Amino acid sequence: GQNIDQPTEMTATEGAIVQINCTYQTSGFNGLFWYQQHAGEAPTFLSYNVLDGLEEKGRFSSFLSRSKGYSYLLLKELQMKDSASYLCAVTDSNYQLIWGAGTKLIIKP
Amino acid sequence: DVKVTQSSRYLVKRTGEKVFLECVQDMDHENMFWYRQDPGLGLRLIYFSYDVKMKEKGDIPEGYSVSREKKERFSLILESASTNQTSMYLCASSLAGQGGTGNTIYFGEGSWLTVV
């Protein structure tokens, strides 16, 4: 079967750095997305990786290793507004999106 | 900016009622999707559509149907609502595929449905 694993919940301190991991086992691979979802709101796009390596976008970076079936989202200089759930999703060989259950990130002052 | 609008934010319906959830997107996207989201289960695809009058079952289509009579509008129908359909429903759209070519999926704000 197809599977995406992310930690259920993480806690970090304002101003710090946090890394949210995502491992996947899918039928083929055509890209990986990270979305942010604040409580009670819709998910919003953060990043897309299709090649190995690091993609940096301001305070957020996303890394992909296709050989390891692994990605992480790195958040720097954490702010209280970063408290949200972070969803990892992989596009398989049929271009179907497989979603992880999401990681709830709690930021403490 | 892409806008995906869901007609109802919060609904309370009785068991057995017919429920319509409407979704409209304004970016001329070919593809539209309905998901439900439950705690600990992530996003689960109910139905999707790649074109007008076209529909494909997702992972959990049982108890649901959809309608896409116009490109910009995709409706989710619960023929006879049941309590296990209490959930948050998210409509989404994308330019092509489900993102396989890097085309982002854009979500509506969600509809919270409670069936009592």
XYZ file of C-alpha atoms in Angstrom:
225
model
C 0.000 0.000 0.000
C 0.911 3.631 -0.178
C 1.945 5.348 2.991
C 3.190 8.685 4.233
C 4.496 9.064 7.769
C 4.888 12.269 9.714
C 5.121 12.865 13.461
C 1.737 13.632 14.945
C 2.833 16.576 17.028
C 5.949 18.637 17.717
C 6.709 21.472 20.113
C 9.287 24.198 19.604
C 10.243 27.546 21.076
C 9.725 30.938 19.487
C 12.881 32.032 17.661
C 14.239 28.497 17.376
C 14.536 26.100 14.412
C 12.387 23.023 13.886
C 12.580 20.202 11.354
C 9.456 18.246 10.424
C 10.185 14.917 8.766
C 8.155 13.033 6.211
C 8.859 9.529 4.916
C 6.922 7.989 2.098
C 6.347 4.669 0.374
C 4.400 5.158 -2.814
C 3.896 3.593 -6.219
C 6.296 5.830 -8.068
C 7.098 9.434 -7.372
C 6.257 12.624 -9.232
C 6.835 15.268 -6.618
C 6.318 16.149 -2.983
C 4.345 19.031 -1.524
C 4.269 20.714 1.862
C 1.173 22.578 2.956
C 0.468 24.649 6.055
C -2.922 24.520 7.725
C -3.954 26.765 10.592
C -6.693 25.466 12.850
C -10.101 25.769 11.231
C -8.670 26.979 7.946
C -7.821 25.528 4.551
C -4.353 24.175 3.734
C -2.114 26.623 1.892
C 0.811 25.744 -0.355
C 4.319 26.047 1.055
C 6.706 24.171 -1.210
C 7.183 21.624 -3.961
C 10.176 19.312 -4.483
C 10.678 16.960 -7.389
C 14.484 16.761 -7.498
C 16.849 15.855 -4.678
C 18.153 18.694 -2.613
C 17.118 21.713 -0.655
C 14.637 24.367 -1.749
C 14.791 27.547 0.294
C 12.018 30.073 0.542
C 12.558 32.702 3.195
C 12.339 31.186 6.678
C 11.094 27.886 5.254
C 13.173 25.258 3.445
C 12.213 21.848 2.139
C 14.574 18.964 1.445
C 14.048 15.825 -0.619
C 15.925 12.547 -0.949
C 14.155 10.330 -3.456
C 16.446 7.359 -2.849
C 15.533 7.398 0.843
C 11.877 8.267 0.376
C 12.409 11.162 2.736
C 11.696 14.845 3.001
C 11.836 17.453 5.697
C 10.463 20.931 6.178
C 12.777 23.264 8.068
C 11.349 26.314 9.767
C 13.780 28.943 11.055
C 13.302 31.885 13.414
C 10.020 30.460 14.568
C 7.170 32.840 15.174
C 3.960 32.257 17.097
C 2.032 32.443 13.837
C 3.868 29.320 12.667
C 1.717 27.296 15.052
C -0.215 25.148 12.591
C -0.401 21.700 11.083
C 2.037 20.859 8.307
C 0.909 18.397 5.672
C 3.206 16.341 3.477
C 1.786 14.999 0.200
C 3.345 12.887 -2.546
C 2.263 12.502 -6.159
C 2.536 8.894 -7.261
C 3.151 7.378 -10.698
C -0.507 7.894 -11.632
C -0.297 11.529 -10.579
C -2.565 10.856 -7.617
C -1.824 12.851 -4.486
C -1.239 10.835 -1.328
C -1.548 12.850 1.874
C 0.089 12.389 5.228
C -2.009 12.908 8.354
C -0.138 16.100 9.181
C 2.139 17.292 11.962
C 0.725 19.690 14.513
C 3.420 22.205 15.446
C 3.048 24.021 18.758
C 5.181 27.102 19.317
C 5.853 28.188 22.876
C 7.062 31.646 23.899
C -5.048 35.181 -6.647
C -6.873 31.910 -7.022
C -10.095 31.802 -5.124
C -12.004 28.676 -4.251
C -15.276 29.465 -2.547
C -17.391 27.018 -0.623
C -20.980 28.058 -0.158
C -21.477 27.010 3.443
C -18.991 27.270 6.253
C -21.012 25.555 8.946
C -24.001 23.266 8.528
C -26.044 21.137 10.876
C -28.239 18.517 9.239
C -30.419 15.684 10.454
C -29.775 12.040 9.675
C -31.386 11.114 6.386
C -31.426 14.641 4.968
C -30.041 15.401 1.549
C -27.078 17.758 1.738
C -25.541 19.890 -0.999
C -22.094 21.400 -0.672
C -21.262 23.863 -3.402
C -17.841 24.946 -4.588
C -16.849 27.571 -7.144
C -13.378 28.451 -8.420
C -12.499 31.536 -10.410
C -9.237 30.532 -12.129
C -10.537 28.430 -14.993
C -8.951 25.315 -13.515
C -9.733 22.015 -15.219
C -9.503 19.936 -12.101
C -11.629 20.031 -9.002
C -11.669 17.831 -5.937
C -13.664 17.092 -2.821
C -11.860 15.899 0.291
C -12.925 15.237 3.815
C -10.608 15.804 6.727
C -10.903 14.053 10.061
C -8.524 14.243 13.035
C -5.668 11.772 12.710
C -6.730 10.592 9.256
C -5.483 13.376 7.055
C -7.111 14.379 3.819
C -9.136 11.692 2.085
C -10.275 12.112 -1.493
C -13.988 11.588 -2.091
C -14.389 12.473 -5.771
C -12.564 14.474 -8.380
C -13.269 15.828 -11.811
C -10.965 16.585 -14.717
C -13.571 18.171 -16.936
C -17.147 19.295 -17.142
C -19.621 16.434 -16.648
C -16.740 14.142 -15.828
C -16.192 12.551 -12.413
C -13.926 9.954 -10.902
C -14.212 8.162 -7.587
C -11.589 8.843 -5.007
C -10.690 6.735 -2.011
C -13.986 7.056 -0.089
C -16.880 7.714 -2.517
C -19.489 5.639 -0.688
C -22.435 7.720 0.448
C -21.498 10.655 -1.781
C -22.130 11.814 -5.319
C -20.936 14.847 -7.269
C -22.014 17.075 -10.088
C -19.991 19.237 -12.441
C -22.272 20.942 -14.938
C -20.024 23.966 -15.370
C -16.254 24.207 -15.337
C -16.141 26.545 -12.364
C -18.586 24.672 -10.142
C -18.283 21.305 -8.416
C -20.979 20.114 -6.042
C -20.837 17.384 -3.442
C -24.091 15.647 -2.578
C -24.893 13.498 0.413
C -28.058 11.697 -0.642
C -28.962 10.619 2.880
C -26.704 12.099 5.516
C -25.469 9.882 8.316
C -23.682 10.709 11.549
C -20.428 9.181 10.279
C -20.372 11.862 7.623
C -19.848 14.536 10.241
C -16.578 16.064 9.111
C -14.835 19.002 7.521
C -15.191 19.005 3.751
C -12.629 20.722 1.588
C -13.037 21.616 -2.043
C -9.922 22.190 -4.138
C -8.896 22.969 -7.676
C -5.768 22.775 -9.802
C -4.685 23.621 -13.293
C -3.786 20.052 -14.253
C -3.434 16.696 -12.558
C -3.333 16.535 -8.795
C -0.074 18.392 -8.717
C 2.105 15.884 -10.536
C 3.572 18.540 -12.759
C 3.993 20.908 -9.874
C 0.664 22.568 -10.368
C -0.488 23.607 -6.961
C -3.795 22.523 -5.508
C -5.764 25.419 -4.066
C -8.261 24.795 -1.311
C -11.469 26.451 -0.262
C -11.978 27.445 3.369
C -13.827 24.274 4.224
C -17.351 23.344 5.215
C -17.932 21.966 8.678
C -20.831 19.532 8.518
C -22.463 18.104 11.606
C -25.068 15.374 11.155
C -27.266 14.803 14.179
